[in-house]
PDB file of C-alpha atoms in Angstrom:
ATOM      1  CA  UNK A 951       0.000   0.000   0.000  1.00 65.00           C
ATOM      2  CA  UNK A 952       1.349   3.411  -0.970  1.00 70.00           C
ATOM      3  CA  UNK A 953       2.015   5.752   1.933  1.00 73.00           C
ATOM      4  CA  UNK A 954       0.175   9.067   1.693  1.00 73.00           C
ATOM      5  CA  UNK A 955       1.693  12.116   3.318  1.00 81.00           C
ATOM      6  CA  UNK A 956      -0.128  15.297   4.170  1.00 80.00           C
ATOM      7  CA  UNK A 957       1.638  18.376   2.818  1.00 90.00           C
ATOM      8  CA  UNK A 958       1.015  22.051   3.426  1.00 92.00           C
ATOM      9  CA  UNK A 959       2.487  24.646   1.078  1.00 94.00           C
ATOM     10  CA  UNK A 960       2.243  28.365   1.681  1.00 95.00           C
ATOM     11  CA  UNK A 961       2.667  31.241  -0.745  1.00 97.00           C
ATOM     12  CA  UNK A 962       2.689  34.953   0.001  1.00 97.00           C
ATOM     13  CA  UNK A 963       1.646  37.572  -2.541  1.00 97.00           C
ATOM     14  CA  UNK A 964       2.172  41.223  -1.622  1.00 97.00           C
ATOM     15  CA  UNK A 965       0.547  44.022  -3.610  1.00 98.00           C
ATOM     16  CA  UNK A 966       1.776  47.575  -3.065  1.00 98.00           C
ATOM     17  CA  UNK A 967      -0.423  50.324  -4.539  1.00 98.00           C
ATOM     18  CA  UNK A 968       0.903  53.859  -4.891  1.00 97.00           C
ATOM     19  CA  UNK A 969      -1.326  56.968  -4.990  1.00 97.00           C
ATOM     20  CA  UNK A 970      -0.344  57.553  -8.648  1.00 97.00           C
ATOM     21  CA  UNK A 971      -2.013  54.241  -9.578  1.00 97.00           C
ATOM     22  CA  UNK A 972       1.184  52.249 -10.071  1.00 97.00           C
ATOM     23  CA  UNK A 973       1.283  48.755  -8.581  1.00 97.00           C
ATOM     24  CA  UNK A 974       4.103  46.441  -7.449  1.00 96.00           C
ATOM     25  CA  UNK A 975       3.409  42.716  -7.000  1.00 96.00           C
ATOM     26  CA  UNK A 976       5.734  40.383  -5.094  1.00 96.00           C
ATOM     27  CA  UNK A 977       5.308  36.593  -4.768  1.00 97.00           C
ATOM     28  CA  UNK A 978       7.289  34.148  -2.651  1.00 96.00           C
ATOM     29  CA  UNK A 979       6.726  30.753  -1.042  1.00 96.00           C
ATOM     30  CA  UNK A 980       6.822  30.831   2.748  1.00 93.00           C
ATOM     31  CA  UNK A 981       7.997  28.448   5.439  1.00 94.00           C
ATOM     32  CA  UNK A 982       5.613  26.663   7.812  1.00 94.00           C
ATOM     33  CA  UNK A 983       7.219  26.963  11.248  1.00 95.00           C
ATOM     34  CA  UNK A 984       7.584  24.119  13.768  1.00 94.00           C
ATOM     35  CA  UNK A 985       5.214  26.047  16.045  1.00 95.00           C
ATOM     36  CA  UNK A 986       2.774  26.181  13.123  1.00 94.00           C
ATOM     37  CA  UNK A 987       2.803  22.401  12.767  1.00 92.00           C
ATOM     38  CA  UNK A 988       2.259  22.070  16.540  1.00 93.00           C
ATOM     39  CA  UNK A 989      -0.651  24.501  16.201  1.00 94.00           C
ATOM     40  CA  UNK A 990      -2.229  22.381  13.434  1.00 91.00           C
ATOM     41  CA  UNK A 991      -1.900  19.201  15.509  1.00 91.00           C
ATOM     42  CA  UNK A 992      -3.457  20.867  18.578  1.00 92.00           C
ATOM     43  CA  UNK A 993      -6.264  22.429  16.515  1.00 92.00           C
ATOM     44  CA  UNK A 994      -7.185  19.014  15.094  1.00 90.00           C
ATOM     45  CA  UNK A 995      -6.715  16.730  18.056  1.00 91.00           C
ATOM     46  CA  UNK A 996      -6.709  18.595  21.333  1.00 86.00           C
ATOM     47  CA  UNK A 997      -9.950  17.967  23.203  1.00 78.00           C
ATOM     48  CA  UNK A 998      -9.881  21.029  25.421  1.00 86.00           C
ATOM     49  CA  UNK A 999      -7.803  24.167  25.404  1.00 86.00           C
ATOM     50  CA  UNK A1000      -7.541  24.312  21.614  1.00 87.00           C
ATOM     51  CA  UNK A1001      -5.503  27.258  20.328  1.00 92.00           C
ATOM     52  CA  UNK A1002      -7.208  30.397  19.034  1.00 93.00           C
ATOM     53  CA  UNK A1003      -7.755  30.500  15.273  1.00 95.00           C
ATOM     54  CA  UNK A1004      -5.192  32.045  12.978  1.00 97.00           C
ATOM     55  CA  UNK A1005      -6.657  35.483  12.335  1.00 97.00           C
ATOM     56  CA  UNK A1006      -3.899  38.097  11.970  1.00 98.00           C
ATOM     57  CA  UNK A1007      -1.268  39.138   9.460  1.00 98.00           C
ATOM     58  CA  UNK A1008       1.960  40.613  10.792  1.00 98.00           C
ATOM     59  CA  UNK A1009       4.507  42.462   8.661  1.00 98.00           C
ATOM     60  CA  UNK A1010       7.974  43.553   9.642  1.00 98.00           C
ATOM     61  CA  UNK A1011      11.396  44.801   8.702  1.00 98.00           C
ATOM     62  CA  UNK A1012      13.519  41.820   9.778  1.00 97.00           C
ATOM     63  CA  UNK A1013      15.914  40.359   7.227  1.00 96.00           C
ATOM     64  CA  UNK A1014      17.040  37.195   9.023  1.00 96.00           C
ATOM     65  CA  UNK A1015      16.318  34.205   6.765  1.00 95.00           C
ATOM     66  CA  UNK A1016      13.228  32.184   7.651  1.00 95.00           C
ATOM     67  CA  UNK A1017      13.962  29.168   9.860  1.00 96.00           C
ATOM     68  CA  UNK A1018      11.560  26.445  11.044  1.00 95.00           C
ATOM     69  CA  UNK A1019      12.495  27.083  14.694  1.00 96.00           C
ATOM     70  CA  UNK A1020      11.402  30.742  14.670  1.00 96.00           C
ATOM     71  CA  UNK A1021       8.298  31.617  16.647  1.00 96.00           C
ATOM     72  CA  UNK A1022       7.635  35.205  15.494  1.00 97.00           C
ATOM     73  CA  UNK A1023       8.762  37.863  13.062  1.00 97.00           C
ATOM     74  CA  UNK A1024      12.222  39.233  13.738  1.00 97.00           C
ATOM     75  CA  UNK A1025      11.246  42.936  13.739  1.00 98.00           C
ATOM     76  CA  UNK A1026       7.472  43.358  13.677  1.00 98.00           C
ATOM     77  CA  UNK A1027       6.222  46.632  12.206  1.00 98.00           C
ATOM     78  CA  UNK A1028       2.431  46.149  12.266  1.00 98.00           C
ATOM     79  CA  UNK A1029      -0.261  43.523  12.791  1.00 98.00           C
ATOM     80  CA  UNK A1030      -3.852  43.568  11.615  1.00 98.00           C
ATOM     81  CA  UNK A1031      -6.851  41.233  11.460  1.00 98.00           C
ATOM     82  CA  UNK A1032      -6.936  38.982   8.391  1.00 98.00           C
ATOM     83  CA  UNK A1033      -9.902  37.724   6.408  1.00 98.00           C
ATOM     84  CA  UNK A1034      -9.988  33.914   6.161  1.00 98.00           C
ATOM     85  CA  UNK A1035     -11.520  32.199   3.121  1.00 98.00           C
ATOM     86  CA  UNK A1036     -11.985  28.577   2.088  1.00 97.00           C
ATOM     87  CA  UNK A1037     -14.302  26.998  -0.455  1.00 96.00           C
ATOM     88  CA  UNK A1038     -15.641  23.608   0.658  1.00 96.00           C
ATOM     89  CA  UNK A1039     -14.332  20.764  -1.451  1.00 96.00           C
ATOM     90  CA  UNK A1040     -11.048  22.496  -2.253  1.00 96.00           C
ATOM     91  CA  UNK A1041      -7.645  22.077  -0.629  1.00 96.00           C
ATOM     92  CA  UNK A1042      -6.845  25.795  -0.545  1.00 97.00           C
ATOM     93  CA  UNK A1043      -7.435  28.405   2.137  1.00 97.00           C
ATOM     94  CA  UNK A1044      -6.361  32.042   2.249  1.00 98.00           C
ATOM     95  CA  UNK A1045      -5.760  34.943   4.622  1.00 98.00           C
ATOM     96  CA  UNK A1046      -6.002  38.463   3.196  1.00 98.00           C
ATOM     97  CA  UNK A1047      -5.166  41.734   4.939  1.00 98.00           C
ATOM     98  CA  UNK A1048      -5.092  45.294   3.635  1.00 98.00           C
ATOM     99  CA  UNK A1049      -2.815  47.798   5.338  1.00 98.00           C
ATOM    100  CA  UNK A1050      -4.241  51.209   4.470  1.00 98.00           C
ATOM    101  CA  UNK A1051      -2.434  54.508   4.007  1.00 98.00           C
ATOM    102  CA  UNK A1052      -0.753  55.394   7.302  1.00 97.00           C
ATOM    103  CA  UNK A1053      -0.542  51.731   8.433  1.00 98.00           C
ATOM    104  CA  UNK A1054       2.623  49.581   8.322  1.00 98.00           C
ATOM    105  CA  UNK A1055       4.658  52.382   6.785  1.00 98.00           C
ATOM    106  CA  UNK A1056       8.271  51.374   6.256  1.00 98.00           C
ATOM    107  CA  UNK A1057      10.668  48.967   4.529  1.00 98.00           C
ATOM    108  CA  UNK A1058       8.665  45.705   4.735  1.00 98.00           C
ATOM    109  CA  UNK A1059      10.809  42.561   4.342  1.00 97.00           C
ATOM    110  CA  UNK A1060       8.933  39.856   6.301  1.00 97.00           C
ATOM    111  CA  UNK A1061       5.399  38.666   6.985  1.00 98.00           C
ATOM    112  CA  UNK A1062       3.497  35.884   8.735  1.00 98.00           C
ATOM    113  CA  UNK A1063       0.106  34.648   9.898  1.00 98.00           C
ATOM    114  CA  UNK A1064      -0.568  34.392  13.645  1.00 97.00           C
ATOM    115  CA  UNK A1065      -3.419  33.804  16.073  1.00 97.00           C
ATOM    116  CA  UNK A1066      -3.387  36.840  18.381  1.00 97.00           C
ATOM    117  CA  UNK A1067      -3.459  40.629  18.216  1.00 97.00           C
ATOM    118  CA  UNK A1068      -0.154  40.564  20.154  1.00 96.00           C
ATOM    119  CA  UNK A1069       2.182  37.643  20.829  1.00 96.00           C
ATOM    120  CA  UNK A1070       0.466  34.377  19.955  1.00 96.00           C
ATOM    121  CA  UNK A1071       1.553  31.514  17.708  1.00 96.00           C
ATOM    122  CA  UNK A1072       2.862  32.028  14.179  1.00 97.00           C
ATOM    123  CA  UNK A1073       1.916  29.506  11.496  1.00 97.00           C
ATOM    124  CA  UNK A1074       4.530  30.651   9.022  1.00 97.00           C
ATOM    125  CA  UNK A1075       7.112  33.275   8.112  1.00 97.00           C
ATOM    126  CA  UNK A1076       8.368  34.613   4.804  1.00 97.00           C
ATOM    127  CA  UNK A1077      11.152  37.062   3.979  1.00 97.00           C
ATOM    128  CA  UNK A1078      11.423  38.912   0.691  1.00 96.00           C
ATOM    129  CA  UNK A1079      13.127  41.806  -1.073  1.00 95.00           C
ATOM    130  CA  UNK A1080      12.244  45.142   0.486  1.00 96.00           C
ATOM    131  CA  UNK A1081       8.827  46.617  -0.222  1.00 96.00           C
ATOM    132  CA  UNK A1082       9.032  50.319   0.595  1.00 97.00           C
ATOM    133  CA  UNK A1083       5.557  51.273   1.752  1.00 98.00           C
ATOM    134  CA  UNK A1084       5.144  55.015   1.905  1.00 98.00           C
ATOM    135  CA  UNK A1085       2.651  56.713   4.205  1.00 98.00           C
ATOM    136  CA  UNK A1086       0.220  57.225   1.289  1.00 98.00           C
ATOM    137  CA  UNK A1087       0.554  53.677  -0.128  1.00 98.00           C
ATOM    138  CA  UNK A1088      -1.681  50.680   0.567  1.00 98.00           C
ATOM    139  CA  UNK A1089      -0.327  47.154   0.937  1.00 98.00           C
ATOM    140  CA  UNK A1090      -2.337  43.975   0.489  1.00 98.00           C
ATOM    141  CA  UNK A1091      -0.970  40.766   1.953  1.00 98.00           C
ATOM    142  CA  UNK A1092      -2.365  37.523   0.511  1.00 98.00           C
ATOM    143  CA  UNK A1093      -1.325  34.223   2.079  1.00 98.00           C
ATOM    144  CA  UNK A1094      -2.476  31.122   0.218  1.00 97.00           C
ATOM    145  CA  UNK A1095      -2.076  27.667   1.732  1.00 97.00           C
ATOM    146  CA  UNK A1096      -2.536  24.478  -0.279  1.00 96.00           C
ATOM    147  CA  UNK A1097      -3.008  21.027   1.258  1.00 93.00           C
ATOM    148  CA  UNK A1098      -2.090  17.924  -0.712  1.00 90.00           C
TER     149      UNK A1098
END
């Protein structure tokens, strides 16, 4: 009998919109953290005291490469509630967050999904080339996770 393994792949797409209408799009696969795998196991099997749902996107300015043992962003800049979406019968779910003008202003180089407005558990972390978000820009963070 062939052994089936559950896999989880994450991809981050960042969309920076400038006031002049120009748009920059960045895409990069992200790393599921060890703490994220522990979170998934506890969310599925723990009878009581299950962890809070993943519901926030955090962005930061840290440039340390992503490592499975990390438990947070390196230098968090801002965190905001994310919108979760999943269509029944598919193996894809997403988290989308829009940082408006005046929010998360700075040289964004990292992002992740977590389950609390402060602290909490991070599912994943991704680092990428700098995205310079000006005070008048908006930044959309789209995390897509695919199970197989």
